[in-house]
Coordinates of C-alpha atoms and ligand atoms in Angstrom, one line a residue:
M1 CA 109.4 156.1 88.5
G2 CA 113.0 154.9 88.9
K3 CA 113.6 153.7 85.4
T4 CA 111.7 155.6 82.8
T5 CA 112.4 153.0 80.0
G6 CA 111.9 149.9 82.2
F7 CA 108.7 148.9 80.5
L8 CA 110.4 149.1 77.1
E9 CA 113.5 147.2 78.1
Y10 CA 112.3 144.3 80.2
E11 CA 109.8 141.5 79.4
R12 CA 107.5 140.3 82.1
K13 CA 109.1 137.3 83.9
E14 CA 107.7 135.3 86.7
G15 CA 109.3 133.2 89.4
S16 CA 109.9 129.5 88.5
V17 CA 107.4 126.8 89.3
R18 CA 108.1 123.2 90.0
T19 CA 107.1 120.9 87.1
E20 CA 103.8 119.1 87.3
E21 CA 105.6 115.8 87.6
E22 CA 107.5 116.9 90.6
R23 CA 104.9 119.0 92.5
V24 CA 102.0 116.4 92.4
K25 CA 104.1 114.2 94.7
D26 CA 103.5 116.5 97.7
F27 CA 101.4 119.3 99.1
K28 CA 104.2 121.8 99.3
E29 CA 104.1 125.3 97.6
F30 CA 105.5 125.2 94.1
H31 CA 106.2 128.8 93.2
S32 CA 109.7 130.2 93.8
A33 CA 110.6 133.9 93.9
L34 CA 112.9 135.4 91.3
P35 CA 116.4 136.4 92.4
L36 CA 116.3 140.0 93.7
N37 CA 118.2 141.4 90.7
E38 CA 115.5 140.0 88.4
Q39 CA 112.6 141.1 90.6
K40 CA 114.0 144.7 90.6
K41 CA 113.8 144.6 86.8
Q42 CA 110.2 143.5 87.0
A43 CA 109.5 146.4 89.3
A44 CA 111.2 148.7 86.8
R45 CA 108.5 147.8 84.3
C46 CA 106.0 149.9 86.3
M47 CA 105.3 153.2 84.5
D48 CA 104.1 155.1 87.6
C49 CA 100.9 155.9 85.7
G50 CA 99.2 159.3 86.3
I51 CA 96.1 157.4 87.0
P52 CA 97.2 154.1 88.5
F53 CA 94.3 151.8 87.7
C54 CA 96.1 149.0 89.5
Q55 CA 95.2 150.6 92.9
A56 CA 91.7 151.8 92.0
G57 CA 89.6 149.1 93.6
V58 CA 86.3 150.1 92.0
M59 CA 83.4 148.0 90.9
I60 CA 83.0 148.0 87.1
S61 CA 80.2 145.8 85.6
N62 CA 79.7 144.2 89.0
M63 CA 83.3 143.1 89.2
M64 CA 86.2 144.6 91.2
S65 CA 88.8 146.4 89.1
G66 CA 92.2 147.1 90.7
C67 CA 93.2 146.5 94.3
P68 CA 90.4 146.9 96.8
L69 CA 93.0 147.7 99.5
H70 CA 94.2 150.6 97.3
N71 CA 97.8 149.4 97.8
L72 CA 100.2 152.2 96.8
V73 CA 101.3 150.0 93.9
P74 CA 103.5 152.4 91.9
E75 CA 105.3 153.6 95.0
V76 CA 106.0 150.0 96.2
N77 CA 107.2 149.0 92.7
D78 CA 109.5 152.0 92.6
L79 CA 111.0 151.1 96.0
V80 CA 111.5 147.5 94.9
Y81 CA 113.3 148.7 91.8
A82 CA 115.6 150.8 93.9
G83 CA 116.2 147.9 96.2
R84 CA 114.8 149.8 99.2
L85 CA 112.8 146.9 100.5
A86 CA 112.4 148.0 104.1
E87 CA 110.8 151.2 102.9
A88 CA 108.7 149.2 100.4
Y89 CA 107.5 147.1 103.3
R90 CA 106.5 150.2 105.3
R91 CA 104.7 151.6 102.3
L92 CA 102.9 148.3 101.8
C93 CA 101.8 148.1 105.4
I94 CA 100.0 151.5 105.3
T95 CA 97.1 149.8 103.4
H96 CA 97.7 146.1 103.8
S97 CA 97.4 143.7 106.8
F98 CA 98.7 140.4 105.4
P99 CA 100.7 140.7 102.1
E100 CA 102.1 137.2 102.7
F101 CA 98.6 135.7 102.0
T102 CA 97.6 137.8 99.0
S103 CA 101.0 137.6 97.4
R104 CA 100.3 133.8 97.1
V105 CA 96.6 133.4 96.6
C106 CA 95.3 136.6 95.1
P107 CA 94.1 136.5 91.5
A108 CA 95.9 139.9 91.3
L109 CA 93.2 142.4 90.5
C110 CA 96.0 145.0 90.4
E111 CA 97.6 143.2 87.5
A112 CA 94.3 142.7 85.6
A113 CA 93.9 146.5 85.7
C114 CA 97.5 147.4 85.0
T115 CA 98.0 149.9 82.1
C116 CA 101.0 147.9 81.0
G117 CA 98.6 145.0 80.3
L118 CA 96.7 147.0 77.7
H119 CA 99.3 146.4 74.9
D120 CA 101.8 144.1 76.6
K121 CA 101.9 142.0 79.8
P122 CA 101.1 143.6 83.2
V123 CA 103.7 144.4 85.8
C124 CA 104.4 141.5 88.2
T125 CA 103.0 143.4 91.2
K126 CA 101.9 140.3 93.1
E127 CA 105.5 138.8 93.0
N128 CA 107.0 142.2 93.9
E129 CA 104.7 142.2 96.9
R130 CA 105.9 138.7 97.9
T131 CA 109.6 139.8 97.7
V132 CA 108.8 142.7 100.0
I133 CA 107.0 140.8 102.7
E134 CA 109.4 137.9 102.7
Y135 CA 112.3 140.3 103.0
A136 CA 110.5 142.0 105.9
Y137 CA 110.0 138.7 107.7
E138 CA 113.6 137.5 107.1
N139 CA 114.9 140.8 108.5
G140 CA 112.7 141.0 111.6
L141 CA 110.7 144.0 110.3
V142 CA 107.2 142.4 110.7
K143 CA 105.8 143.2 114.0
E144 CA 102.3 143.4 115.4
E145 CA 101.7 146.6 117.3
T146 CA 101.3 146.1 121.1
P147 CA 99.4 149.2 122.3
K148 CA 101.1 151.3 125.0
V149 CA 97.7 152.2 126.5
R150 CA 94.5 150.1 126.6
T151 CA 91.2 151.7 126.1
G152 CA 89.2 149.4 128.4
K153 CA 86.9 148.5 125.5
K154 CA 86.3 144.9 124.6
V155 CA 85.6 143.5 121.1
A156 CA 84.6 140.0 120.1
V157 CA 85.4 138.9 116.6
I158 CA 83.5 135.8 115.4
G159 CA 85.5 133.9 112.8
S160 CA 89.2 133.9 112.2
G161 CA 89.4 134.2 108.4
P162 CA 91.1 137.1 106.7
A163 CA 88.3 139.5 107.5
G164 CA 88.3 138.7 111.3
L165 CA 92.1 138.7 111.5
A166 CA 92.4 142.1 109.8
A167 CA 89.8 143.6 112.1
A168 CA 91.4 142.1 115.2
Q169 CA 94.8 143.4 114.1
L170 CA 93.8 147.0 113.8
L171 CA 91.4 147.1 116.8
N172 CA 94.2 145.7 119.0
S173 CA 96.7 148.2 117.7
R174 CA 94.2 150.9 118.9
G175 CA 94.2 149.5 122.4
H176 CA 90.9 147.6 122.4
E177 CA 90.9 144.2 124.0
V178 CA 90.1 141.7 121.2
T179 CA 89.1 138.1 121.4
V180 CA 88.7 136.1 118.2
Y181 CA 86.3 133.1 118.4
E182 CA 86.8 130.3 115.9
R183 CA 84.6 127.2 115.7
K184 CA 87.4 125.1 114.0
D185 CA 90.4 123.7 115.8
R186 CA 92.8 126.1 114.1
V187 CA 92.8 129.8 113.2
G188 CA 92.7 131.1 109.6
G189 CA 89.2 130.5 108.1
L190 CA 89.4 129.5 104.5
L191 CA 93.0 130.4 104.4
R192 CA 93.5 127.4 106.6
Y193 CA 90.7 125.0 105.7
G194 CA 89.8 125.8 102.1
I195 CA 92.8 127.0 100.2
P196 CA 95.1 123.9 99.9
N197 CA 98.6 123.9 101.4
M198 CA 100.3 123.9 98.0
K199 CA 98.8 127.3 97.3
L200 CA 99.3 128.7 100.8
D201 CA 101.6 126.9 103.2
K202 CA 99.8 126.8 106.6
S203 CA 103.0 127.8 108.5
L204 CA 102.5 131.3 107.1
I205 CA 99.3 131.6 109.0
D206 CA 100.9 130.3 112.2
R207 CA 103.8 132.8 111.7
R208 CA 101.4 135.7 111.6
V209 CA 99.0 134.5 114.4
K210 CA 102.0 134.0 116.7
L211 CA 102.9 137.7 116.3
M212 CA 99.2 138.7 116.8
E213 CA 99.0 136.7 120.1
E214 CA 102.2 138.2 121.3
A215 CA 100.7 141.6 120.7
G216 CA 97.8 140.8 123.0
I217 CA 95.0 139.3 120.7
K218 CA 93.3 136.3 122.3
F219 CA 92.2 133.4 120.1
E220 CA 89.6 130.9 121.3
V221 CA 89.4 127.9 119.0
N222 CA 86.7 125.2 119.1
A223 CA 84.4 128.0 120.1
D224 CA 81.2 127.8 118.0
V225 CA 79.3 131.0 118.6
G226 CA 75.5 130.3 118.6
R227 CA 76.1 126.8 119.8
S228 CA 78.9 126.2 122.3
V229 CA 79.3 130.0 123.0
Q230 CA 76.1 132.0 123.7
A231 CA 75.6 135.1 121.5
S232 CA 73.9 136.8 124.5
T233 CA 77.0 136.3 126.7
L234 CA 79.2 137.9 124.0
L235 CA 76.8 140.8 123.7
Q236 CA 76.8 141.3 127.5
E237 CA 80.6 141.1 127.9
N238 CA 81.7 143.2 124.9
D239 CA 81.4 146.7 123.6
A240 CA 81.2 145.5 120.1
V241 CA 80.8 142.2 118.3
I242 CA 82.0 141.6 114.7
L243 CA 80.5 138.9 112.6
S244 CA 83.2 137.8 110.2
C245 CA 82.1 134.2 110.0
G246 CA 82.2 133.7 106.3
A247 CA 79.6 132.5 103.7
S248 CA 80.2 128.8 104.0
N249 CA 76.7 127.6 103.3
P250 CA 77.3 125.4 100.1
R251 CA 75.0 125.3 97.1
D252 CA 73.8 121.7 96.7
I253 CA 73.0 119.7 93.6
N254 CA 69.5 118.3 93.7
A255 CA 69.5 115.3 91.4
P256 CA 68.1 111.8 92.0
G257 CA 70.6 109.6 94.0
R258 CA 72.0 112.6 95.9
D259 CA 72.1 110.5 99.1
A260 CA 74.7 108.1 97.6
K261 CA 77.8 107.5 99.7
G262 CA 80.7 109.3 98.0
I263 CA 79.2 112.7 97.3
R264 CA 80.8 115.5 99.3
F265 CA 80.9 119.3 99.4
A266 CA 84.2 120.5 98.1
V267 CA 85.1 122.6 101.2
D268 CA 84.5 119.6 103.5
F269 CA 86.8 117.5 101.4
L270 CA 89.5 120.1 101.1
S271 CA 89.3 120.9 104.8
E272 CA 89.6 117.2 105.7
V273 CA 92.7 116.8 103.5
T274 CA 94.4 119.8 105.1
K275 CA 93.4 118.8 108.6
R276 CA 94.8 115.3 108.3
L277 CA 98.0 116.6 106.8
L278 CA 98.5 119.1 109.6
D279 CA 97.5 116.6 112.3
S280 CA 100.1 114.2 111.1
D281 CA 102.7 116.9 110.5
F282 CA 102.5 116.0 106.8
K283 CA 103.6 112.4 107.5
K284 CA 100.3 110.8 106.6
V285 CA 98.8 111.7 103.3
P286 CA 95.1 110.7 103.3
Y287 CA 95.3 108.9 100.0
E288 CA 92.2 106.8 100.7
L289 CA 90.0 109.8 100.2
A290 CA 90.6 109.7 96.4
K291 CA 93.1 107.0 95.4
D292 CA 92.1 105.0 92.3
K293 CA 88.7 106.7 92.2
D294 CA 87.0 108.3 89.2
V295 CA 86.3 111.8 90.5
I296 CA 83.8 114.2 89.2
V297 CA 84.1 117.8 90.4
I298 CA 80.9 119.8 89.9
G299 CA 81.9 123.5 89.4
G300 CA 84.5 124.9 87.0
G301 CA 85.7 127.7 89.3
D302 CA 88.7 128.1 91.6
T303 CA 87.4 125.8 94.4
G304 CA 86.8 123.1 91.7
N305 CA 90.4 123.6 90.5
D306 CA 91.7 123.1 94.1
C307 CA 89.8 119.8 94.2
V308 CA 91.3 118.7 90.9
G309 CA 94.9 119.5 92.2
S310 CA 94.2 117.8 95.5
C311 CA 92.7 114.6 93.9
I312 CA 95.6 114.3 91.6
R313 CA 98.0 114.4 94.6
L314 CA 95.9 111.8 96.3
G315 CA 96.2 109.4 93.3
A316 CA 92.8 109.7 91.6
K317 CA 92.3 107.4 88.6
S318 CA 90.5 110.1 86.6
V319 CA 89.2 113.6 87.3
T320 CA 86.5 115.4 85.3
Q321 CA 85.4 118.9 86.1
L322 CA 82.0 120.0 85.1
E323 CA 81.1 123.6 84.2
M324 CA 77.6 124.7 83.3
M325 CA 78.6 127.7 81.3
P326 CA 80.2 127.7 77.8
K327 CA 84.0 127.8 77.5
P328 CA 85.2 131.4 77.9
A329 CA 87.1 133.2 75.1
T330 CA 90.9 133.1 75.3
D331 CA 91.1 136.9 74.8
R332 CA 89.0 139.8 76.1
L333 CA 85.8 140.3 74.1
P334 CA 84.7 143.8 73.1
S335 CA 82.0 143.6 75.8
N336 CA 84.7 143.0 78.5
P337 CA 87.3 145.8 77.9
W338 CA 90.3 146.7 80.1
P339 CA 90.3 147.6 83.0
E340 CA 87.4 145.3 83.8
W341 CA 88.3 142.0 85.3
P342 CA 89.0 139.8 82.3
R343 CA 86.4 137.0 81.8
I344 CA 88.8 134.8 79.8
L345 CA 89.9 131.2 79.9
K346 CA 92.4 130.5 82.7
V347 CA 94.3 127.3 83.0
D348 CA 95.0 127.0 86.7
Y349 CA 97.5 124.8 88.5
G350 CA 95.1 121.8 89.0
Q351 CA 94.1 121.9 85.3
E352 CA 97.7 122.0 84.2
E353 CA 98.4 119.0 86.4
A354 CA 95.4 117.1 84.9
I355 CA 96.6 117.9 81.4
W356 CA 100.0 116.5 82.3
K357 CA 98.6 113.4 84.0
F358 CA 95.6 112.5 81.8
G359 CA 96.5 114.3 78.6
Q360 CA 93.6 116.7 78.5
D361 CA 91.9 119.6 80.3
P362 CA 89.6 118.1 82.9
R363 CA 86.9 120.7 82.2
V364 CA 83.8 119.7 80.3
Y365 CA 81.6 122.8 79.5
K366 CA 77.9 123.2 79.2
T367 CA 77.4 120.0 81.3
T368 CA 75.9 119.0 84.6
V369 CA 74.8 115.9 86.5
K370 CA 71.3 114.6 85.9
E371 CA 71.5 111.6 88.2
F372 CA 73.7 109.8 90.6
I373 CA 73.6 106.0 90.4
K374 CA 74.3 103.9 93.5
D375 CA 75.3 100.2 93.8
K376 CA 73.4 97.8 96.1
K377 CA 75.3 99.1 99.2
G378 CA 74.3 102.7 98.5
N379 CA 77.8 103.7 97.2
L380 CA 78.1 106.0 94.2
K381 CA 79.1 104.1 91.1
E382 CA 78.2 106.2 88.1
V383 CA 76.8 109.6 87.2
V384 CA 74.5 110.5 84.3
L385 CA 75.7 113.7 82.7
V386 CA 73.6 115.9 80.5
S387 CA 74.6 118.7 78.1
L388 CA 73.1 122.2 78.5
E389 CA 72.3 124.9 76.1
A390 CA 71.4 128.6 76.5
K391 CA 67.7 129.3 76.1
K392 CA 65.8 132.5 76.6
D393 CA 63.0 132.4 79.3
E394 CA 60.0 133.9 77.5
K395 CA 58.6 135.3 80.8
T396 CA 61.7 137.0 82.3
G397 CA 63.7 137.5 79.1
R398 CA 66.7 135.9 80.9
M399 CA 69.1 133.4 79.3
N400 CA 69.1 130.1 81.2
M401 CA 71.2 127.0 80.7
V402 CA 68.7 124.1 80.0
P403 CA 69.2 120.4 79.4
V404 CA 69.5 119.1 75.9
E405 CA 67.1 116.2 75.4
G406 CA 68.8 112.9 74.5
S407 CA 72.3 114.2 75.4
E408 CA 72.6 112.0 78.5
K409 CA 75.8 110.1 79.0
K410 CA 76.8 107.7 81.9
I411 CA 80.3 107.7 83.3
P412 CA 81.9 105.9 86.2
A413 CA 82.4 107.9 89.5
Q414 CA 83.1 106.8 93.0
L415 CA 83.7 110.3 94.3
V416 CA 81.8 113.5 93.5
L417 CA 82.9 116.9 94.9
I418 CA 80.3 119.7 94.8
A419 CA 82.0 123.0 94.2
A420 CA 78.9 124.8 92.9
G421 CA 79.3 128.0 95.0
F422 CA 77.9 129.3 98.2
L423 CA 74.6 130.6 99.3
G424 CA 75.6 133.0 102.0
S425 CA 75.5 133.0 105.8
E426 CA 74.7 130.2 108.1
K427 CA 71.3 130.5 109.9
Y428 CA 72.2 129.5 113.4
V429 CA 74.7 132.3 113.9
T430 CA 72.7 135.1 112.3
E431 CA 69.6 134.0 114.2
A432 CA 71.6 133.9 117.4
F433 CA 72.3 137.6 117.0
G434 CA 69.0 138.4 115.3
V435 CA 70.6 140.4 112.5
E436 CA 68.7 141.3 109.4
L437 CA 69.7 139.6 106.1
D438 CA 69.5 140.6 102.5
G439 CA 67.9 138.6 99.7
R440 CA 71.1 136.6 99.4
T441 CA 71.2 135.8 103.1
N442 CA 74.3 138.1 103.6
V443 CA 74.1 140.2 106.7
R444 CA 72.5 143.5 105.8
T445 CA 74.1 146.8 106.5
E446 CA 73.7 150.2 104.9
A447 CA 75.7 150.3 101.6
G448 CA 79.4 150.8 102.4
R449 CA 78.7 150.6 106.1
Y450 CA 79.3 147.8 108.7
R451 CA 76.7 148.3 111.4
T452 CA 74.0 145.6 111.3
S453 CA 70.3 146.0 112.4
V454 CA 71.4 145.0 115.9
K455 CA 73.1 147.5 118.2
K456 CA 76.8 146.8 118.8
V457 CA 76.9 144.1 116.1
Y458 CA 78.9 144.6 112.9
A459 CA 79.5 142.5 109.8
A460 CA 82.5 142.1 107.5
G461 CA 83.9 139.8 104.9
D462 CA 82.1 137.0 103.0
V463 CA 79.2 137.0 105.5
H464 CA 78.6 140.6 104.5
I465 CA 79.4 140.7 100.8
G466 CA 79.0 137.0 99.8
Q467 CA 81.7 134.6 98.9
S468 CA 84.5 136.7 97.4
L469 CA 88.3 136.9 97.7
V470 CA 90.9 137.1 100.4
V471 CA 91.9 140.6 99.4
R472 CA 88.3 141.8 99.7
A473 CA 87.9 140.1 103.1
I474 CA 91.0 141.9 104.3
S475 CA 89.7 145.2 103.0
E476 CA 86.3 144.5 104.8
G477 CA 88.2 143.6 108.0
R478 CA 90.1 146.9 107.9
K479 CA 87.0 148.9 107.2
V480 CA 84.9 147.3 109.9
A481 CA 87.7 148.0 112.4
A482 CA 87.6 151.7 111.6
A483 CA 83.8 151.7 111.9
V484 CA 83.9 150.0 115.4
D485 CA 86.8 152.2 116.5
E486 CA 84.9 155.3 115.5
D487 CA 81.8 154.2 117.4
L488 CA 83.8 153.3 120.5
M489 CA 86.1 156.3 120.6
G490 CA 84.1 159.0 118.8
Y491 CA 86.8 159.2 116.1
T492 CA 89.3 156.9 114.4
N493 CA 92.7 157.3 113.0
L494 CA 92.8 153.8 111.6
S495 CA 93.9 153.5 108.0
K496 CA 91.3 151.5 106.0
Ligands
FAD1 C1 88.2 126.2 98.4 C2 88.4 127.7 98.3 C3 89.5 128.3 97.8 C4 89.6 129.6 97.7 N1 90.7 130.1 97.1 C5 90.9 131.5 97.1 C6 92.1 132.0 96.5 O1 92.9 131.3 96.0 N2 92.2 133.4 96.5 C7 91.3 134.2 97.0 O2 91.5 135.4 97.0 N3 90.2 133.7 97.6 C8 90.0 132.4 97.6 N4 88.8 131.9 98.2 C9 87.8 132.8 98.8 C10 88.4 133.3 100.1 O3 89.0 132.2 100.8 C11 87.3 133.9 101.0 O4 86.7 134.9 100.2 C12 87.8 134.5 102.3 O5 88.5 133.6 103.0 C13 86.7 135.1 103.1 O6 87.2 135.5 104.3 P1 86.2 135.7 105.6 O7 87.2 136.1 106.7 O8 85.1 136.6 105.3 O9 85.6 134.3 105.9 P2 86.3 132.8 106.1 O10 87.6 132.8 105.5 O11 85.2 131.9 105.5 O12 86.4 132.6 107.6 C14 85.2 132.6 108.4 C15 85.6 131.8 109.7 O13 84.5 131.9 110.6 C16 84.4 130.7 111.3 N5 83.0 130.6 111.8 C17 81.8 130.5 111.1 N6 80.8 130.5 111.9 C18 81.3 130.5 113.2 C19 80.7 130.5 114.5 N7 79.4 130.4 114.6 N8 81.5 130.6 115.6 C20 82.9 130.7 115.4 N9 83.5 130.7 114.2 C21 82.7 130.6 113.1 C22 84.6 129.6 110.2 O14 85.0 128.4 110.8 C23 85.8 130.3 109.5 O15 87.0 129.9 110.1 C24 88.6 130.5 98.2 C25 87.5 129.9 98.8 C26 87.3 128.6 98.8 C27 86.1 128.0 99.4
SF4_2 S1 98.8 150.5 86.3 FE1 100.7 149.1 86.1 S2 102.2 150.4 85.2 FE2 100.6 151.8 86.0 S3 101.3 152.3 88.1 FE3 100.0 150.5 88.3 S4 101.4 148.8 88.2 FE4 102.5 150.6 87.4

């Protein structure tokens, strides 16, 4: 702990953000880093706790508390305070594969569990991490390890999201020959085609993938395993196969009129926006996807928020975001104490932009769609909304959200984006390998293990734990790499 009184002297301060008015004009990132002098003060707020909850990464009440990568947070903070950024980078790399991604998109589980946050505001660990990784890139410190000796073992990684990338990185560094198969035209999984560019600039993925390719990792894009690439061929040709193909099976809304033109799954929409921006080198903005439309986003979560922000950039006439559950409290309730993940109201960037543009928060709570109404050509023109209330199911004792009779309301809508969550793995790929699934259609392994029911086949990331977070996918990727390495070599020295 470099500065013993840092937490008393300095207030939490974050980097600046472009105003809503300015940032909705483009799809560029809008957060800037603090000047280094200021960032050092932020790092000085870290108290080097005896028990650093920030790095615990444990499940409490079914939610992750602290960093699942177990980043050496107090040590990194101390090195940032001292201005020893190269050392901070080396320390960060011991546990982390891609700090450039999490320092932009992570909800910062470390900060939610930070002891400083008990009575004041938490340490800016996420922004400290960003300062470290960007310093490392600017100074040529970021390198992917090219192994001096190859083991002769081959590993196929299915899916190039954060889990697959992290697994490929570590297995290649151990000398195994790694090929990553990706069904899309570009590498990155939901980092690429899910999270919008304003949250994570896609050049950051290219910057990392280039280093990985130079270190010997092969990437096969447009390779759909289970369709254009046979699972049996991969099993024959490789010593291990890792399924890291995500949980992209979207939950649908079954209401009358669902076949109306103009109803899309959120990820398909977000992915099309990003693809068209990238294909045209950001010269053609696909305004026609939402311009002058009344948009309804079904789902009050982060994916829904990304849809709100994207539709505002595309010139939507109005945006309404529906959430089935009641509005969360603004502060922690006694039933949700620190260091649990705080279940409190968050106003994210898309919602801020909607407030600026339309004068109100786009979220409507305790509401869902009862019916979609089409015009004569089958195009969506209106939706019927219905309010919901919590009612106890007498048989199960569970509280369910049920429609309130007579609360129906019709509103205009030409575009509906369904962001109602995900149901787990996709059948064609899990069936192609014949792996066992659990009740949620995630690929089953023993708890805390990565081997599936099929020999040589492993699973990691969302396909294993269900739709989660980038940081958890990276953690899964690192752990599956260690498990594969151990099975191939009889031992492993990989850091998980
Ligand atoms: C819109 C959206 C926004 C999000 N925002 C955030 C955020 O801000 N912060 C955060 O921490 N998390 C966020 N998440 C969650 C996070 O992106 C995921 O938890 C994480 O990307 C999962 O990583 P993964 O590697 O397991 O899978 P994915 O990232 O889903 O990658 C899986 C890859 O496998 C490929 N694939 C699937 N099947 C096959 C096949 N048969 N053959 C070849 N390739 C295949 C897919 O095309 C995909 O590229 C968001 C999710 C969504 C949907
Ligand atoms: S919990 Fe907060 S103050 Fe304590 S070591 Fe971690 S970052 Fe520093």
